[in-house]
Amino acid sequence: MNAINWSDWRIPDGKALDLSRLPTLPKASSETDKLQWPARMTVLAEELNRLQAMLYASKTRGLLLVLQGMDTSGKDGCIRTVFAHISPLGVRAEAFGVPQALEQRHDFLWRIHGKTPALGEMVIFNRSHYEDVLVPVVKGQIKHAECEKRWHHIRHFESLLSDSGIAIVKCYLHISKDEQKKRLQARLDDPLKHWKVQASDFEDRRHWRAYMHAYAQAIQATSSDTSPWFVVPADSKAYRDLMVAELLVHTLQSMTLCMPRPTLDVRDFKMK
Ligand code: ADP
């Protein structure tokens, strides 16, 4: 199987971005490898498990995975699949909804900072501080100048995390408007999925172009060497999950983690 080239989907710093030009499906060459995706996922799951155990034991680094995307882009599903075989010890998923009254009275990073990973932890953000730029700008509550200020604060915030040993991987799960239509319809058709149906999903869909523009601007303003954005084709659920797993494994491998030195000489202990 050709290696899945996650680096194809990395957005370089400051490069002008038009999401409508980026694919929501994998390349044809990756499609031909489709049959081998499950086997690759098994290998990645094992490697992720091994590396996460080392991250937890060594407590020298942390990892933050930010998942963003339109409704039905698969943030929940991706978390369920990619982290299915990892010990919950040291792993946490945090979801961010509409800010509550107290949160609204603080700066927009206040509720986020306390949820970031400690050294040794892996944390997944299901939505994030990026909502605080995307939603208000699409709703016309803030203007471009305020967006620029918030991107600036985000860059500094993420740079603080990075300087504190936290690796950051940000994935925009890129689905097409047609694929979203199918997935929303599937939710309406399945009584077990009715709990997920929100009026805001349909409202946001009406502002699709404005969201694409807001996402493109936010991504290009905040992708950096230490906190890169990846635009992951997400119309195929299997490919989306594989890409995110590849990215996490690569990020953990590049930390060159090792197990902590034993505090005791194990040769002193004999089993009777
Ligand atoms: P999800 O859609 O992620 O499964 P919910 O159905 O709880 O989860 O939706 C969360 C909602 O909260 C989304 O519509 C999202 O845009 C909104 N939201 C999250 N953060 C903010 C924010 N900072 N400002 C405004 N809306 C937000």
mmCIF file of C-alpha atoms and ligand atoms in Angstrom:
data_model
loop_
_atom_site.group_PDB
_atom_site.id
_atom_site.type_symbol
_atom_site.label_atom_id
_atom_site.label_comp_id
_atom_site.label_asym_id
_atom_site.label_seq_id
_atom_site.Cartn_x
_atom_site.Cartn_y
_atom_site.Cartn_z
ATOM 1 C CA MET A 1 0.000 0.000 0.000
ATOM 2 C CA ASN A 2 1.249 3.524 -0.787
ATOM 3 C CA ALA A 3 1.896 5.412 2.424
ATOM 4 C CA ILE A 4 -0.969 7.750 3.205
ATOM 5 C CA ASN A 5 0.568 11.106 2.707
ATOM 6 C CA TRP A 6 -0.880 13.218 5.487
ATOM 7 C CA SER A 7 1.606 15.997 4.703
ATOM 8 C CA ASP A 8 -0.323 16.711 1.458
ATOM 9 C CA TRP A 9 -3.088 18.162 3.597
ATOM 10 C CA ARG A 10 -0.929 20.457 5.705
ATOM 11 C CA ILE A 11 -1.664 24.167 5.245
ATOM 12 C CA PRO A 12 1.525 26.250 5.116
ATOM 13 C CA ASP A 13 1.737 29.446 7.184
ATOM 14 C CA GLY A 14 -0.065 32.438 5.788
ATOM 15 C CA LYS A 15 -0.832 30.836 2.407
ATOM 16 C CA ALA A 16 -4.066 32.074 0.783
ATOM 17 C CA LEU A 17 -6.619 29.300 1.101
ATOM 18 C CA ASP A 18 -9.745 28.502 -0.874
ATOM 19 C CA LEU A 19 -11.441 25.466 0.666
ATOM 20 C CA SER A 20 -13.599 24.907 -2.414
ATOM 21 C CA ARG A 21 -10.377 23.968 -4.255
ATOM 22 C CA LEU A 22 -9.346 21.340 -1.716
ATOM 23 C CA PRO A 23 -10.690 17.797 -2.084
ATOM 24 C CA THR A 24 -13.253 16.326 0.265
ATOM 25 C CA LEU A 25 -12.398 12.826 -0.980
ATOM 26 C CA PRO A 26 -9.010 11.078 -1.041
ATOM 27 C CA LYS A 27 -6.931 11.038 -4.199
ATOM 28 C CA ALA A 28 -7.697 8.317 -6.726
ATOM 29 C CA SER A 29 -4.392 6.575 -5.838
ATOM 30 C CA SER A 30 -5.402 6.376 -2.177
ATOM 31 C CA GLU A 31 -8.806 5.052 -3.239
ATOM 32 C CA THR A 32 -7.129 2.099 -4.918
ATOM 33 C CA ASP A 33 -5.533 1.229 -1.576
ATOM 34 C CA LYS A 34 -8.927 1.237 0.102
ATOM 35 C CA LEU A 35 -8.955 -2.489 0.782
ATOM 36 C CA GLN A 36 -5.799 -2.122 2.833
ATOM 37 C CA TRP A 37 -7.066 0.712 5.013
ATOM 38 C CA PRO A 38 -8.442 -1.541 7.786
ATOM 39 C CA ALA A 39 -5.081 -3.348 8.105
ATOM 40 C CA ARG A 40 -3.243 -0.019 8.208
ATOM 41 C CA MET A 41 -5.667 1.234 10.849
ATOM 42 C CA THR A 42 -4.895 -1.797 13.010
ATOM 43 C CA VAL A 43 -1.157 -1.080 12.781
ATOM 44 C CA LEU A 44 -1.714 2.580 13.628
ATOM 45 C CA ALA A 45 -4.004 1.756 16.549
ATOM 46 C CA GLU A 46 -1.302 -0.449 18.076
ATOM 47 C CA GLU A 47 1.374 2.159 17.533
ATOM 48 C CA LEU A 48 -0.849 4.888 18.989
ATOM 49 C CA ASN A 49 -1.475 2.747 22.034
ATOM 50 C CA ARG A 50 2.265 2.118 22.509
ATOM 51 C CA LEU A 51 3.216 5.782 22.087
ATOM 52 C CA GLN A 52 0.407 7.055 24.294
ATOM 53 C CA ALA A 53 1.517 4.710 27.080
ATOM 54 C CA MET A 54 4.994 6.238 26.787
ATOM 55 C CA LEU A 55 3.601 9.787 26.784
ATOM 56 C CA TYR A 56 1.651 8.970 29.942
ATOM 57 C CA ALA A 57 4.596 7.318 31.703
ATOM 58 C CA SER A 58 7.233 9.899 30.822
ATOM 59 C CA LYS A 59 5.134 13.036 31.437
ATOM 60 C CA THR A 60 7.605 15.121 29.464
ATOM 61 C CA ARG A 61 5.233 16.165 26.663
ATOM 62 C CA GLY A 62 1.510 16.542 26.012
ATOM 63 C CA LEU A 63 -0.596 16.435 22.882
ATOM 64 C CA LEU A 64 -3.624 18.469 21.856
ATOM 65 C CA LEU A 65 -5.740 17.382 18.897
ATOM 66 C CA VAL A 66 -8.174 20.082 17.749
ATOM 67 C CA LEU A 67 -11.052 18.809 15.621
ATOM 68 C CA GLN A 68 -13.121 21.343 13.747
ATOM 69 C CA GLY A 69 -15.598 20.949 10.925
ATOM 70 C CA MET A 70 -19.157 21.604 9.846
ATOM 71 C CA ASP A 71 -21.964 19.598 11.456
ATOM 72 C CA THR A 72 -21.818 15.907 10.462
ATOM 73 C CA SER A 73 -18.177 16.227 9.352
ATOM 74 C CA GLY A 74 -17.446 13.365 11.745
ATOM 75 C CA LYS A 75 -15.750 14.833 14.795
ATOM 76 C CA ASP A 76 -17.504 12.412 17.178
ATOM 77 C CA GLY A 77 -17.058 9.405 14.870
ATOM 78 C CA CYS A 78 -13.381 10.137 14.367
ATOM 79 C CA ILE A 79 -12.793 10.266 18.133
ATOM 80 C CA ARG A 80 -14.691 7.006 18.593
ATOM 81 C CA THR A 81 -12.677 5.147 15.964
ATOM 82 C CA VAL A 82 -9.185 6.566 16.351
ATOM 83 C CA PHE A 83 -9.106 6.291 20.136
ATOM 84 C CA ALA A 84 -11.011 2.997 20.381
ATOM 85 C CA HIS A 85 -7.985 0.970 21.432
ATOM 86 C CA ILE A 86 -6.281 3.425 23.745
ATOM 87 C CA SER A 87 -6.357 3.242 27.519
ATOM 88 C CA PRO A 88 -8.599 6.039 28.849
ATOM 89 C CA LEU A 89 -5.851 6.784 31.378
ATOM 90 C CA GLY A 90 -4.234 10.004 30.282
ATOM 91 C CA VAL A 91 -6.691 10.625 27.430
ATOM 92 C CA ARG A 92 -9.538 13.127 27.590
ATOM 93 C CA ALA A 93 -12.083 14.462 25.089
ATOM 94 C CA GLU A 94 -13.511 17.940 25.652
ATOM 95 C CA ALA A 95 -16.512 19.315 23.740
ATOM 96 C CA PHE A 96 -17.292 23.017 23.504
ATOM 97 C CA GLY A 97 -20.838 24.258 23.005
ATOM 98 C CA VAL A 98 -22.361 27.732 23.040
ATOM 99 C CA PRO A 99 -20.628 29.599 25.898
ATOM 100 C CA GLN A 100 -22.624 29.680 29.146
ATOM 101 C CA ALA A 101 -23.386 32.889 31.059
ATOM 102 C CA LEU A 102 -20.227 32.813 33.200
ATOM 103 C CA GLU A 103 -18.045 31.892 30.219
ATOM 104 C CA GLN A 104 -19.432 34.840 28.282
ATOM 105 C CA ARG A 105 -18.246 37.169 31.031
ATOM 106 C CA HIS A 106 -14.639 36.003 30.602
ATOM 107 C CA ASP A 107 -12.187 36.348 27.733
ATOM 108 C CA PHE A 108 -12.814 33.709 25.055
ATOM 109 C CA LEU A 109 -9.759 31.623 25.974
ATOM 110 C CA TRP A 110 -10.680 31.356 29.655
ATOM 111 C CA ARG A 111 -12.822 28.250 29.321
ATOM 112 C CA ILE A 112 -10.344 26.690 26.919
ATOM 113 C CA HIS A 113 -7.113 27.059 28.864
ATOM 114 C CA GLY A 114 -8.213 24.922 31.812
ATOM 115 C CA LYS A 115 -9.028 22.037 29.465
ATOM 116 C CA THR A 116 -5.647 21.910 27.719
ATOM 117 C CA PRO A 117 -3.425 18.847 28.277
ATOM 118 C CA ALA A 118 -0.994 18.572 31.154
ATOM 119 C CA LEU A 119 2.349 16.928 30.425
ATOM 120 C CA GLY A 120 1.628 13.238 29.981
ATOM 121 C CA GLU A 121 -1.870 13.816 28.661
ATOM 122 C CA MET A 122 -3.497 13.573 25.284
ATOM 123 C CA VAL A 123 -6.562 15.793 24.887
ATOM 124 C CA ILE A 124 -9.008 15.979 22.016
ATOM 125 C CA PHE A 125 -10.976 19.181 21.484
ATOM 126 C CA ASN A 126 -14.302 18.477 19.797
ATOM 127 C CA ARG A 127 -14.773 22.082 18.620
ATOM 128 C CA SER A 128 -12.546 24.619 20.275
ATOM 129 C CA HIS A 129 -11.492 28.247 20.671
ATOM 130 C CA TYR A 130 -11.867 28.543 16.874
ATOM 131 C CA GLU A 131 -15.656 28.606 17.347
ATOM 132 C CA ASP A 132 -15.171 31.977 19.016
ATOM 133 C CA VAL A 133 -14.085 33.461 15.730
ATOM 134 C CA LEU A 134 -16.097 31.389 13.261
ATOM 135 C CA VAL A 135 -19.584 31.651 14.761
ATOM 136 C CA PRO A 136 -19.616 35.375 15.631
ATOM 137 C CA VAL A 137 -18.106 36.439 12.311
ATOM 138 C CA VAL A 138 -20.626 34.400 10.305
ATOM 139 C CA LYS A 139 -23.454 35.765 12.450
ATOM 140 C CA GLY A 140 -22.194 39.313 11.858
ATOM 141 C CA GLN A 141 -21.519 39.875 15.567
ATOM 142 C CA ILE A 142 -17.872 40.794 15.005
ATOM 143 C CA LYS A 143 -16.038 42.534 12.188
ATOM 144 C CA HIS A 144 -12.779 41.636 10.443
ATOM 145 C CA ALA A 145 -10.663 43.786 12.798
ATOM 146 C CA GLU A 146 -11.955 41.829 15.806
ATOM 147 C CA CYS A 147 -11.243 38.556 13.980
ATOM 148 C CA GLU A 148 -7.671 39.637 13.467
ATOM 149 C CA LYS A 149 -7.332 40.390 17.168
ATOM 150 C CA ARG A 150 -8.701 36.966 18.084
ATOM 151 C CA TRP A 151 -6.389 35.159 15.630
ATOM 152 C CA HIS A 152 -3.512 37.082 17.189
ATOM 153 C CA HIS A 153 -4.559 35.939 20.687
ATOM 154 C CA ILE A 154 -4.946 32.372 19.415
ATOM 155 C CA ARG A 155 -1.458 32.376 17.873
ATOM 156 C CA HIS A 156 0.037 33.557 21.168
ATOM 157 C CA PHE A 157 -2.012 31.108 23.208
ATOM 158 C CA GLU A 158 -0.986 28.161 21.041
ATOM 159 C CA SER A 159 2.614 29.305 21.083
ATOM 160 C CA LEU A 160 2.484 29.351 24.914
ATOM 161 C CA LEU A 161 1.188 25.777 24.892
ATOM 162 C CA SER A 162 3.855 24.705 22.444
ATOM 163 C CA ASP A 163 6.611 26.353 24.516
ATOM 164 C CA SER A 164 5.239 24.434 27.501
ATOM 165 C CA GLY A 165 5.764 21.064 25.810
ATOM 166 C CA ILE A 166 2.353 20.574 24.238
ATOM 167 C CA ALA A 167 2.324 19.450 20.615
ATOM 168 C CA ILE A 168 -0.717 20.737 18.747
ATOM 169 C CA VAL A 169 -2.368 19.129 15.738
ATOM 170 C CA LYS A 170 -5.375 20.908 14.242
ATOM 171 C CA CYS A 171 -7.631 19.113 11.787
ATOM 172 C CA TYR A 172 -10.388 20.658 9.761
ATOM 173 C CA LEU A 173 -12.609 17.756 8.672
ATOM 174 C CA HIS A 174 -13.532 18.838 5.168
ATOM 175 C CA ILE A 175 -16.888 17.579 3.900
ATOM 176 C CA SER A 176 -18.845 18.687 0.856
ATOM 177 C CA LYS A 177 -22.238 20.306 1.121
ATOM 178 C CA ASP A 178 -23.742 17.310 -0.733
ATOM 179 C CA GLU A 179 -22.245 14.844 1.724
ATOM 180 C CA GLN A 180 -23.606 16.903 4.609
ATOM 181 C CA LYS A 181 -27.064 16.741 3.056
ATOM 182 C CA LYS A 182 -26.884 12.911 2.989
ATOM 183 C CA ARG A 183 -25.671 12.733 6.576
ATOM 184 C CA LEU A 184 -28.302 15.159 7.898
ATOM 185 C CA GLN A 185 -30.974 13.163 6.046
ATOM 186 C CA ALA A 186 -29.616 9.954 7.612
ATOM 187 C CA ARG A 187 -30.005 11.563 11.048
ATOM 188 C CA LEU A 188 -33.592 12.519 10.295
ATOM 189 C CA ASP A 189 -34.327 8.974 9.086
ATOM 190 C CA ASP A 190 -32.816 7.148 12.083
ATOM 191 C CA PRO A 191 -34.720 7.474 15.396
ATOM 192 C CA LEU A 192 -31.504 6.557 17.255
ATOM 193 C CA LYS A 193 -29.867 9.653 15.804
ATOM 194 C CA HIS A 194 -32.705 12.087 16.510
ATOM 195 C CA TRP A 195 -31.057 13.245 19.713
ATOM 196 C CA LYS A 196 -28.243 14.685 17.558
ATOM 197 C CA VAL A 197 -30.579 16.805 15.411
ATOM 198 C CA GLN A 198 -30.187 20.511 16.204
ATOM 199 C CA ALA A 199 -31.931 23.476 14.573
ATOM 200 C CA SER A 200 -28.512 25.149 14.376
ATOM 201 C CA ASP A 201 -27.257 22.411 11.984
ATOM 202 C CA PHE A 202 -29.826 23.505 9.415
ATOM 203 C CA GLU A 203 -29.292 27.189 10.126
ATOM 204 C CA ASP A 204 -25.497 26.854 9.722
ATOM 205 C CA ARG A 205 -25.986 24.940 6.467
ATOM 206 C CA ARG A 206 -27.744 27.975 5.036
ATOM 207 C CA HIS A 207 -24.546 29.945 5.710
ATOM 208 C CA TRP A 208 -22.257 27.346 4.127
ATOM 209 C CA ARG A 209 -20.275 29.778 1.977
ATOM 210 C CA ALA A 210 -19.797 32.207 4.832
ATOM 211 C CA TYR A 211 -18.514 29.352 7.029
ATOM 212 C CA MET A 212 -16.121 28.165 4.302
ATOM 213 C CA HIS A 213 -14.766 31.686 4.028
ATOM 214 C CA ALA A 214 -14.464 32.099 7.800
ATOM 215 C CA TYR A 215 -12.718 28.714 8.125
ATOM 216 C CA ALA A 216 -10.301 29.485 5.298
ATOM 217 C CA GLN A 217 -9.360 32.800 6.864
ATOM 218 C CA ALA A 218 -8.941 31.366 10.349
ATOM 219 C CA ILE A 219 -6.870 28.427 9.096
ATOM 220 C CA GLN A 220 -4.531 30.553 7.032
ATOM 221 C CA ALA A 221 -4.096 33.055 9.868
ATOM 222 C CA THR A 222 -3.270 30.440 12.500
ATOM 223 C CA SER A 223 -1.361 27.622 10.793
ATOM 224 C CA SER A 224 2.232 27.614 11.982
ATOM 225 C CA ASP A 225 5.199 25.267 12.293
ATOM 226 C CA THR A 226 4.386 24.453 15.888
ATOM 227 C CA SER A 227 0.623 24.510 15.498
ATOM 228 C CA PRO A 228 -0.207 23.403 11.967
ATOM 229 C CA TRP A 229 -3.619 22.995 10.374
ATOM 230 C CA PHE A 230 -4.476 19.991 8.230
ATOM 231 C CA VAL A 231 -7.476 20.024 5.918
ATOM 232 C CA VAL A 232 -8.531 16.379 6.020
ATOM 233 C CA PRO A 233 -10.783 15.058 3.235
ATOM 234 C CA ALA A 234 -13.739 13.780 5.256
ATOM 235 C CA ASP A 235 -16.423 12.600 2.814
ATOM 236 C CA SER A 236 -14.941 9.123 3.328
ATOM 237 C CA LYS A 237 -15.156 8.251 7.010
ATOM 238 C CA ALA A 238 -12.519 5.512 6.788
ATOM 239 C CA TYR A 239 -10.001 7.778 5.067
ATOM 240 C CA ARG A 240 -10.679 10.618 7.525
ATOM 241 C CA ASP A 241 -9.971 8.365 10.500
ATOM 242 C CA LEU A 242 -6.873 6.905 8.905
ATOM 243 C CA MET A 243 -5.468 10.348 8.201
ATOM 244 C CA VAL A 244 -6.029 11.561 11.751
ATOM 245 C CA ALA A 245 -4.454 8.396 13.148
ATOM 246 C CA GLU A 246 -1.448 8.792 10.799
ATOM 247 C CA LEU A 247 -1.021 12.367 11.938
ATOM 248 C CA LEU A 248 -1.152 11.513 15.619
ATOM 249 C CA VAL A 249 1.309 8.661 15.248
ATOM 250 C CA HIS A 250 3.688 10.874 13.298
ATOM 251 C CA THR A 251 3.425 13.649 15.910
ATOM 252 C CA LEU A 252 4.063 11.270 18.807
ATOM 253 C CA GLN A 253 6.950 9.602 16.988
ATOM 254 C CA SER A 254 8.586 12.962 16.371
ATOM 255 C CA MET A 255 8.606 13.604 20.143
ATOM 256 C CA THR A 256 11.190 10.777 20.520
ATOM 257 C CA LEU A 257 9.573 9.698 23.763
ATOM 258 C CA CYS A 258 11.129 7.137 26.028
ATOM 259 C CA MET A 259 10.083 5.348 29.183
ATOM 260 C CA PRO A 260 11.236 7.025 32.412
ATOM 261 C CA ARG A 261 14.320 5.629 34.100
ATOM 262 C CA PRO A 262 13.385 3.149 36.827
ATOM 263 C CA THR A 263 13.648 4.606 40.335
ATOM 264 C CA LEU A 264 14.701 1.234 41.717
ATOM 265 C CA ASP A 265 17.103 -1.440 40.621
ATOM 266 C CA VAL A 266 14.696 -4.201 39.613
ATOM 267 C CA ARG A 267 17.437 -6.801 40.136
ATOM 268 C CA ASP A 268 16.977 -6.196 43.881
ATOM 269 C CA PHE A 269 13.543 -7.791 43.656
ATOM 270 C CA LYS A 270 13.059 -11.516 43.405
ATOM 271 C CA MET A 271 9.696 -13.254 43.069
ATOM 272 C CA LYS A 272 9.238 -16.056 45.593
HETATM 273 P P1 ADP B 1 -21.800 19.162 17.995
HETATM 274 O O1 ADP B 1 -22.545 19.883 16.913
HETATM 275 O O2 ADP B 1 -20.344 19.526 18.030
HETATM 276 O O3 ADP B 1 -22.037 17.679 17.988
HETATM 277 P P2 ADP B 1 -23.620 20.418 19.794
HETATM 278 O O4 ADP B 1 -24.783 19.867 19.052
HETATM 279 O O5 ADP B 1 -23.640 20.486 21.296
HETATM 280 O O6 ADP B 1 -22.299 19.638 19.401
HETATM 281 O O7 ADP B 1 -23.332 21.866 19.187
HETATM 282 C C1 ADP B 1 -22.463 22.715 19.718
HETATM 283 C C2 ADP B 1 -22.859 24.078 19.176
HETATM 284 O O8 ADP B 1 -22.203 25.051 19.955
HETATM 285 C C3 ADP B 1 -22.459 24.287 17.719
HETATM 286 O O9 ADP B 1 -23.544 24.835 16.997
HETATM 287 C C4 ADP B 1 -21.332 25.281 17.825
HETATM 288 O O10 ADP B 1 -21.203 26.137 16.712
HETATM 289 C C5 ADP B 1 -21.722 26.040 19.073
HETATM 290 N N1 ADP B 1 -20.579 26.715 19.693
HETATM 291 C C6 ADP B 1 -19.473 26.151 20.215
HETATM 292 N N2 ADP B 1 -18.633 27.102 20.672
HETATM 293 C C7 ADP B 1 -19.219 28.293 20.402
HETATM 294 C C8 ADP B 1 -18.835 29.635 20.618
HETATM 295 N N3 ADP B 1 -17.697 29.934 21.211
HETATM 296 N N4 ADP B 1 -19.672 30.610 20.227
HETATM 297 C C9 ADP B 1 -20.847 30.296 19.654
HETATM 298 N N5 ADP B 1 -21.271 29.046 19.413
HETATM 299 C C10 ADP B 1 -20.461 28.050 19.784
#
